[in-house]
mmCIF file of C-alpha atoms in Angstrom:
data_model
loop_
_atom_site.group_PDB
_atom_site.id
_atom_site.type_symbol
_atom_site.label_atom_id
_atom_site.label_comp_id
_atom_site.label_asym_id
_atom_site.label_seq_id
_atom_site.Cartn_x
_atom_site.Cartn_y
_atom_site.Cartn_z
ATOM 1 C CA UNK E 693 1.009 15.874 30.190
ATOM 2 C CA UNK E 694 -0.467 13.098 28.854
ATOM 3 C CA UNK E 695 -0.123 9.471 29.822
ATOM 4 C CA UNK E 696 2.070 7.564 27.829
ATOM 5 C CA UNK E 697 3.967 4.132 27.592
ATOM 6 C CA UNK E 698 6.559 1.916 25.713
ATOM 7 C CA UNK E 699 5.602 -1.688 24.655
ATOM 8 C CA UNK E 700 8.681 -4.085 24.334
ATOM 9 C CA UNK E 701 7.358 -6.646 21.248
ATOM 10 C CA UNK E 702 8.984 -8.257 18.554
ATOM 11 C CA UNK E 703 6.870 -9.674 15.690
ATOM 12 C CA UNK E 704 8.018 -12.164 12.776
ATOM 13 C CA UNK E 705 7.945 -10.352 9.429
ATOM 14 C CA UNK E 706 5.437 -12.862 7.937
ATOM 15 C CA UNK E 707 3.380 -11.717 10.560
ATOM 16 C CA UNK E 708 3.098 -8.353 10.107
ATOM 17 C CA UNK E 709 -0.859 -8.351 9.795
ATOM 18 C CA UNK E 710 -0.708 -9.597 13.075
ATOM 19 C CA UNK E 711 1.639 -6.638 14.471
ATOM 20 C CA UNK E 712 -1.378 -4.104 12.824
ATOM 21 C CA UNK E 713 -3.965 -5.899 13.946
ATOM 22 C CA UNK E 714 -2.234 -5.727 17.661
ATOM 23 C CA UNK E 715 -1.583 -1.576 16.884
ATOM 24 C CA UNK E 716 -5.312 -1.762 16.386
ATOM 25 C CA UNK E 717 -6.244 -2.864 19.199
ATOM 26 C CA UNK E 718 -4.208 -1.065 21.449
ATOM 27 C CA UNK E 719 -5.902 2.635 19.827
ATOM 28 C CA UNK E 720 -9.348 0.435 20.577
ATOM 29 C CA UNK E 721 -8.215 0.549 24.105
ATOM 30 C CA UNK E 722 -7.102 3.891 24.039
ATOM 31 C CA UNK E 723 -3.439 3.540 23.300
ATOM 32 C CA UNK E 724 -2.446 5.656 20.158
ATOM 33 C CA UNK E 725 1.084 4.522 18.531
ATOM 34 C CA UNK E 726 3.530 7.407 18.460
ATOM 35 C CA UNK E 727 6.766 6.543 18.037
ATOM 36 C CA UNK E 728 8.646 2.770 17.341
ATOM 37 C CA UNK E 729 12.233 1.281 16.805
ATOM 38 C CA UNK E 730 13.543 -2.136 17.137
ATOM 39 C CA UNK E 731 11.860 -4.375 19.305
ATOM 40 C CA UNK E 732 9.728 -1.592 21.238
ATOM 41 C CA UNK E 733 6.467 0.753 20.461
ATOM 42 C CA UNK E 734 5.411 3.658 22.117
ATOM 43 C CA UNK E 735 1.808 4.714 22.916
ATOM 44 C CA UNK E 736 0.246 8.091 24.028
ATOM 45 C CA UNK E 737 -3.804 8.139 25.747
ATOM 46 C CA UNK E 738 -6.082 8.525 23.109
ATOM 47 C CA UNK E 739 -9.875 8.303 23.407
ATOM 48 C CA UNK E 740 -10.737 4.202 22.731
ATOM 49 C CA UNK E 741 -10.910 3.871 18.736
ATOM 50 C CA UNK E 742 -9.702 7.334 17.976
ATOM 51 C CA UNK E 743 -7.238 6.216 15.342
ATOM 52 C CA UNK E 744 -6.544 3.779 12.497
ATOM 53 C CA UNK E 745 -3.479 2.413 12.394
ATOM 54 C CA UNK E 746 -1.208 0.991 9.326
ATOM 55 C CA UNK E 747 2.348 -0.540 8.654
ATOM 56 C CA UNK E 748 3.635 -1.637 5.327
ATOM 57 C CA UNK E 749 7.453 -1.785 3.822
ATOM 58 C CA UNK E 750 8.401 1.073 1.690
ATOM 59 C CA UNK E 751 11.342 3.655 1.473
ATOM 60 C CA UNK E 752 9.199 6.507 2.829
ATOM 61 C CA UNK E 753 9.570 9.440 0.697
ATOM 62 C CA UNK E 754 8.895 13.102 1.605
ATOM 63 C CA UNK E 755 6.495 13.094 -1.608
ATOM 64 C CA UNK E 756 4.496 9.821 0.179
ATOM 65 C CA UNK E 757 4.000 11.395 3.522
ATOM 66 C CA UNK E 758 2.427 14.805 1.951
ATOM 67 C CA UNK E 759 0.684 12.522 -0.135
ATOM 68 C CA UNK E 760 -0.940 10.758 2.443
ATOM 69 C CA UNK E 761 -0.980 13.927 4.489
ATOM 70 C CA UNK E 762 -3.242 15.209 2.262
ATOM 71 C CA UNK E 763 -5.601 11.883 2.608
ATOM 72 C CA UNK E 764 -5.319 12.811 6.703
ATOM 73 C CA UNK E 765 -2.863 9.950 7.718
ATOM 74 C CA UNK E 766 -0.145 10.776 9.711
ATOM 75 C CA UNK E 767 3.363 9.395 9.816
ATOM 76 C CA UNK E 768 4.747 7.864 12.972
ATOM 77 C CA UNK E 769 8.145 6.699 11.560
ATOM 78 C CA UNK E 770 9.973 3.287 10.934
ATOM 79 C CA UNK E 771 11.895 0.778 11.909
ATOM 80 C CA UNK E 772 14.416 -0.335 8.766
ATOM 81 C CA UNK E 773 12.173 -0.496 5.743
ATOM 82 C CA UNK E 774 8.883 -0.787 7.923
ATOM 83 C CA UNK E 775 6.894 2.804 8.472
ATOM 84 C CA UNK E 776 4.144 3.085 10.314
ATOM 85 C CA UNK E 777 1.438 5.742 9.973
ATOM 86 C CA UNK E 778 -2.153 6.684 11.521
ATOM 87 C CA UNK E 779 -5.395 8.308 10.738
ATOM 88 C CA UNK E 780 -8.169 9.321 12.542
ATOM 89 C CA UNK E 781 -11.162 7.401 12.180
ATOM 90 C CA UNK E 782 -13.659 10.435 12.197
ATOM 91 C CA UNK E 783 -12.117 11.191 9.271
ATOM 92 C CA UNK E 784 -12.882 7.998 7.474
ATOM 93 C CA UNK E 785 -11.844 4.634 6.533
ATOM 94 C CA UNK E 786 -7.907 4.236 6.213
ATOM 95 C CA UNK E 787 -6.544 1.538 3.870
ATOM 96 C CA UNK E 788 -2.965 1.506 2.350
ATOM 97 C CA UNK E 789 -3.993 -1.142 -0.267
ATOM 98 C CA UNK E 790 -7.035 -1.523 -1.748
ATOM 99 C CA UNK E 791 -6.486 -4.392 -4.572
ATOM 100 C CA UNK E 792 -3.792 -7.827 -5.080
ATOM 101 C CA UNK E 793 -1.852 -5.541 -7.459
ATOM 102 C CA UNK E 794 -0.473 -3.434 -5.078
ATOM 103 C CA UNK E 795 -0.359 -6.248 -2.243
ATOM 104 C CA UNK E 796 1.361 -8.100 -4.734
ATOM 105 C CA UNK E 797 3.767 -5.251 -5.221
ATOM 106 C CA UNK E 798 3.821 -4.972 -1.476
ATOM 107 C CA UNK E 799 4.687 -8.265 -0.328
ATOM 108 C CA UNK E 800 7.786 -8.230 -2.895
ATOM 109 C CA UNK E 801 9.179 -5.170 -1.448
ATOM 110 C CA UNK E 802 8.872 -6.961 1.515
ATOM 111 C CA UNK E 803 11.298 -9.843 0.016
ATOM 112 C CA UNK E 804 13.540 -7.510 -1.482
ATOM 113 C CA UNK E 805 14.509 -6.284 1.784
ATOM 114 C CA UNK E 806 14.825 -9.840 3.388
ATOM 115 C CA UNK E 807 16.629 -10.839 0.777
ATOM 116 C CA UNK E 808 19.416 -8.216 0.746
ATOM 117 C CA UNK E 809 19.543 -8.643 4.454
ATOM 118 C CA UNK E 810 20.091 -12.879 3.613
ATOM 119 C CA UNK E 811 22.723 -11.704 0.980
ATOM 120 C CA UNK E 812 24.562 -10.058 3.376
ATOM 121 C CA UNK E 813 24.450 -12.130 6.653
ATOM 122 C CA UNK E 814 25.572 -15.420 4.454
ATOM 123 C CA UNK E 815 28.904 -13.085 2.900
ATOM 124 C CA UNK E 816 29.291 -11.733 6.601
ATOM 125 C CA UNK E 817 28.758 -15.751 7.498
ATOM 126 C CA UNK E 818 31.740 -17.106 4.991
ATOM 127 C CA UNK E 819 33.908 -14.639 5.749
ATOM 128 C CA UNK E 820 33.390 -14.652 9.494
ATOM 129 C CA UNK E 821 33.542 -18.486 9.548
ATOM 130 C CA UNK E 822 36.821 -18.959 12.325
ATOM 131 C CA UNK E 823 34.985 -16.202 14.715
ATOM 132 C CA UNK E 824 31.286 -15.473 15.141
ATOM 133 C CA UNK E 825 30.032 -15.804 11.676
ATOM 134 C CA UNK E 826 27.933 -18.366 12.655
ATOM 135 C CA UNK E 827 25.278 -16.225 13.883
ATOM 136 C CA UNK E 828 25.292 -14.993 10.181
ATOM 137 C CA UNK E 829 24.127 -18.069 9.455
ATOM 138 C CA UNK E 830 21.540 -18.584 11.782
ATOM 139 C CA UNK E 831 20.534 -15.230 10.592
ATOM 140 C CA UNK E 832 20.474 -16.091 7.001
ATOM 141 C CA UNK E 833 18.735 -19.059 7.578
ATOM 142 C CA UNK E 834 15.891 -17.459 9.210
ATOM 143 C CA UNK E 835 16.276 -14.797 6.765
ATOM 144 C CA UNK E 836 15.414 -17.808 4.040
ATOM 145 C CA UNK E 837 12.551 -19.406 6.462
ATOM 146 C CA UNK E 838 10.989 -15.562 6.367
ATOM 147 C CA UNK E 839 11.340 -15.125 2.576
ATOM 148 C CA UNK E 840 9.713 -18.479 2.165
ATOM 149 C CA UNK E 841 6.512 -17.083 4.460
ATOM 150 C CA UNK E 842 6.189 -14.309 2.315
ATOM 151 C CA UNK E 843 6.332 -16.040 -0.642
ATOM 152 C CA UNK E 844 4.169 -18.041 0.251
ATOM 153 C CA UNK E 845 1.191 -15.443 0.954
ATOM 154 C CA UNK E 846 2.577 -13.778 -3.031
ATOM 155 C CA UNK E 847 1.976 -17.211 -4.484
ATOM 156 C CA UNK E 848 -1.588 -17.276 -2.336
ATOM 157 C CA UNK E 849 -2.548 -13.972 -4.129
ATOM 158 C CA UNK E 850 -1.002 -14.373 -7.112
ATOM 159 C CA UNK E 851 -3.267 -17.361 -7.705
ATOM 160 C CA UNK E 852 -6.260 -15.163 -7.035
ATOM 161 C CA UNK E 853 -4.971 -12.776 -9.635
ATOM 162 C CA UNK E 854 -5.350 -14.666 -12.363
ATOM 163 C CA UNK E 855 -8.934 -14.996 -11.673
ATOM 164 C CA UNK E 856 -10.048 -11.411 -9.889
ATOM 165 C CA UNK E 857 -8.468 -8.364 -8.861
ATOM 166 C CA UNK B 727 -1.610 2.343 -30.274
ATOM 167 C CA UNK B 728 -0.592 -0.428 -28.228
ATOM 168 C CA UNK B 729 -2.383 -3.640 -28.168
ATOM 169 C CA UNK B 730 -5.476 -4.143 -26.686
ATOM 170 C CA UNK B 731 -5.036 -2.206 -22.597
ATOM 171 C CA UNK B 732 -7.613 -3.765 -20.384
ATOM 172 C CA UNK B 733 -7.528 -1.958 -16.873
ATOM 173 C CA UNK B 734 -7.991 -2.866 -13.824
ATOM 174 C CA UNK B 735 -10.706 -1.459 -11.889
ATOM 175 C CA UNK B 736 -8.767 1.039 -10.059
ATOM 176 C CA UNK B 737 -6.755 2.314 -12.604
ATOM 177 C CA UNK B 738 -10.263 2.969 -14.836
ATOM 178 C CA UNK B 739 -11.853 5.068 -11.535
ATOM 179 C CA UNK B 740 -8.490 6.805 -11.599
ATOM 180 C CA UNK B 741 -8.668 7.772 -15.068
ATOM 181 C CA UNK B 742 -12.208 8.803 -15.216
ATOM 182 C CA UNK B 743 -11.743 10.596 -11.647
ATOM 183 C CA UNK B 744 -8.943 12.419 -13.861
ATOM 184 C CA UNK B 745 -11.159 14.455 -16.795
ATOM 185 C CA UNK B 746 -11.134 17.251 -14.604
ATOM 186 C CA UNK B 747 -7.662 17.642 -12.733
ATOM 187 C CA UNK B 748 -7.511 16.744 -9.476
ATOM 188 C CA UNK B 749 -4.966 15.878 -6.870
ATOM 189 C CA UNK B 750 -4.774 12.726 -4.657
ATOM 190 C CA UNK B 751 -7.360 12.774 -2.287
ATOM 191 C CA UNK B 752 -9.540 14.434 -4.470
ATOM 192 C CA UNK B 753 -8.983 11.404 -6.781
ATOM 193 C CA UNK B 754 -9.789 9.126 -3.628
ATOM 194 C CA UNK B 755 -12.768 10.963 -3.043
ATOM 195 C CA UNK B 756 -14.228 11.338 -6.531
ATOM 196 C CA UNK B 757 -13.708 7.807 -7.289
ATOM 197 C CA UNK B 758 -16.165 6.783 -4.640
ATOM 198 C CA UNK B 759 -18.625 9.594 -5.497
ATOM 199 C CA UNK B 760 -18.903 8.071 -8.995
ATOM 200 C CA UNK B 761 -19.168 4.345 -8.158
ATOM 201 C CA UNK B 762 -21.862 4.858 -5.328
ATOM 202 C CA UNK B 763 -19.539 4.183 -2.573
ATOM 203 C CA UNK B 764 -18.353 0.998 -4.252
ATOM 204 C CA UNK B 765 -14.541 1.538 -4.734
ATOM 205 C CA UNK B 766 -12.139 3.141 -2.094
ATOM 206 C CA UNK B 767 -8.821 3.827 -3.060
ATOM 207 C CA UNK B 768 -6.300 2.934 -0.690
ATOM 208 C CA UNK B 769 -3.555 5.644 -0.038
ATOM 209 C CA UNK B 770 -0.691 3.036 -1.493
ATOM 210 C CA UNK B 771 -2.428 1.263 -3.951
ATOM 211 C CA UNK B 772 -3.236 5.477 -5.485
ATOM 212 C CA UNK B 773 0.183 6.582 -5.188
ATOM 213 C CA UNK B 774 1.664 3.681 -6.218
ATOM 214 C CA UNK B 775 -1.175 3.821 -9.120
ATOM 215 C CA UNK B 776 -0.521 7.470 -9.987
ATOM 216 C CA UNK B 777 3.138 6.832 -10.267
ATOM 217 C CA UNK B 778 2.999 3.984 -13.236
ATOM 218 C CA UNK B 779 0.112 6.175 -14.899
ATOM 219 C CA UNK B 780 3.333 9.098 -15.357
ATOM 220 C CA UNK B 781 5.493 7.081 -16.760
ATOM 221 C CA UNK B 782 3.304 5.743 -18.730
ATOM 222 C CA UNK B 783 2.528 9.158 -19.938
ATOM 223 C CA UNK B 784 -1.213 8.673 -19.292
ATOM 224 C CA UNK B 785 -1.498 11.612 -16.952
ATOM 225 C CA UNK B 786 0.654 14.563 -16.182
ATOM 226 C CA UNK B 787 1.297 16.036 -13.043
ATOM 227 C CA UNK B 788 0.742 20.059 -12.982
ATOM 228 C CA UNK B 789 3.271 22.468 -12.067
ATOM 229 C CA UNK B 790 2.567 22.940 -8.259
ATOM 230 C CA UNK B 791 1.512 26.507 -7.321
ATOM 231 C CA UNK B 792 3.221 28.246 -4.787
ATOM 232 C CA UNK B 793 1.648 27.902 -1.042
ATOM 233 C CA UNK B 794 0.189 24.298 -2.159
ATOM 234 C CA UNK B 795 1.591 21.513 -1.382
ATOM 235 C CA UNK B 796 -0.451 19.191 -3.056
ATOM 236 C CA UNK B 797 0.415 18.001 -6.877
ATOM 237 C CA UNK B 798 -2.644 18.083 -9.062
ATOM 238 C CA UNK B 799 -3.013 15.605 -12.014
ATOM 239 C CA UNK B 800 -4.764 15.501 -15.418
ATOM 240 C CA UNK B 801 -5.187 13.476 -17.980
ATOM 241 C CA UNK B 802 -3.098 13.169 -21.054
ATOM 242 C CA UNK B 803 -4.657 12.253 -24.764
ATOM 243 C CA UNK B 804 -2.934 9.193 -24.350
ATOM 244 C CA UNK B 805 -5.226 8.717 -21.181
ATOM 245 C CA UNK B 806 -8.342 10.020 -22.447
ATOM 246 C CA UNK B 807 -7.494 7.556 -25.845
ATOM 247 C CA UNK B 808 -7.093 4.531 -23.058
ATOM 248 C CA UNK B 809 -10.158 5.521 -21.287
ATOM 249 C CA UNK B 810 -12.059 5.617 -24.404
ATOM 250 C CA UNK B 811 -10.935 2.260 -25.727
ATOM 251 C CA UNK B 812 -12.071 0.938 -22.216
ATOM 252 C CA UNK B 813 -15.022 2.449 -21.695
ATOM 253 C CA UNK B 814 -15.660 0.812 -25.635
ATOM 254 C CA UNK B 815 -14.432 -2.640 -24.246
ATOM 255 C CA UNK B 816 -16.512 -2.727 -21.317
ATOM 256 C CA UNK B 817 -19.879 -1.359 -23.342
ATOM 257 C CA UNK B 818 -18.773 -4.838 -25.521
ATOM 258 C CA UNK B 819 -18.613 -7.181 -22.820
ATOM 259 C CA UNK B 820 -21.937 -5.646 -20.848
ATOM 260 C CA UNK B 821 -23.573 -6.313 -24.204
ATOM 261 C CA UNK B 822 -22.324 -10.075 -24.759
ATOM 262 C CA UNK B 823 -23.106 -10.779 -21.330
ATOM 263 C CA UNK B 824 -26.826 -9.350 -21.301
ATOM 264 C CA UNK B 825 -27.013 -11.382 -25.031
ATOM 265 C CA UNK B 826 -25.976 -14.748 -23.140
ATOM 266 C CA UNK B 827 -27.934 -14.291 -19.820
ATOM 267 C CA UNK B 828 -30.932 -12.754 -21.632
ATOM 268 C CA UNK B 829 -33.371 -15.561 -19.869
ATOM 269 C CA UNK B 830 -31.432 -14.947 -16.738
ATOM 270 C CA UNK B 831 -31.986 -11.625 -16.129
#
């Protein structure tokens, strides 16, 4: 039986390079990620550095995973729109974007999501106004601080775009 | 034709990785044979990448065989016709640029 254990974390969304570059480390020290949900990630023994690790926001189709499958990458599984897969790094580099196009694209989807989930806390937030629906409103108003984050690192790349790719 | 297509550089290493049929990683891996190690394809950036190119009509995907569970691609005329006009494009600029920096070089 292998050694295992279960991280409690919670990362901002606009930090998400941060959360991957923490997954990272943890398979450097010998910690692979198998399995996450809300708030919490769990890690089995691996040897130090024996996998790659990558997040991104996508509606994970069966077609994607035996697409990346096929590149060696495994999926782990998600946590709302966020999926998280791995590779090991014998067999080679692992990327999931590889130009500001698709980053571009990426960082969207990432808004899309936020801002359904803003959308729905601030109708949740007027309706809800006499009871709790205040917590709506906190959420949609950290909802709006994250979508401005995000669109912040678009408008960073998007500036780039016009000169390289 | 449409107007003037200028691709970006991963969708013209796609394309060209895509004369012979190939499926996804073989793309990937192709794609870095032929530029010398110079461009990687991400996973996302290719999928997302091979998706556009088939509605775009510039590649096809083939009928998957039985057993295999990994789609193959190939080229359409439309594609070959875009590579063309790029690889045309590109021959252009290389030759405007070596005319300008002639006393550079």
């Amino acid at each position: 039986m292998k050694e295992t254990k279960t991280v409690f974390r919670l990362f901002f969304v606009w930090s998400f390079e941060k959360e991957e570059a923490w997954l990272n480390t943890m398979a450097e020290q010998g910690w692979a990620l198998d399995g996450v949900g809300f708030g919490y990630y769990h890690f089995t023994r691996c040897e130090p550095g024996e996998y790659t690790v990558r997040s991104e926001t996508r509606n994970v189709s069966s077609d994607y995973v035996s697409f990346l499958e096929e590149t060696g990458a495994e999926y782990i599984g998600h946590v709302f729109q966020w999926a998280y897969f791995r590779k090991k790094t014998e067999l080679g580099q692992f990327d999931l974007y590889s130009d500001l196009d698709s980053r571009i694209a990426h960082l969207k989807r990432i808004n899309g999501v936020l801002y359904a989930a803003a959308f729905v806390n601030l109708f949740l937030g007027i309706v809800n106004r006499k009871g709790l629906g205040w917590i709506n409103l906190l959420c949609f108003a950290m909802l709006t601080y994250a979508i401005g984050r995000i669109h912040g690192k678009e408008e960073t790349l998007e500036k780039d775009r016009q000169l390289r790719e | 034709m449409q107007e003037n297509i200028v691709l970006t550089e991963a969708a013209y290493y796609i394309l060209l990785s895509l004369y012979t049929p190939q499926h996804g990683y073989g793309i990937m891996q192709r794609a870095e044979a032929l530029s010398g190690g110079r461009v990687r394809l991400a996973a996302g950036t290719l999928y997302g990448a091979l998706n556009s190119m088939c509605e775009k009509d510039w590649i096809i995907p083939l009928p998957v065989e039985n057993g295999d569970r990994k789609k193959n691609y190939r080229l359409t005329e439309k594609g070959l016709q875009i590579l063309k006009n790029e690889l045309e494009r590109l021959r252009h600029m290389v030759a405007e640029g070596d005319g300008v920096l002639k006393e550079e070089l």
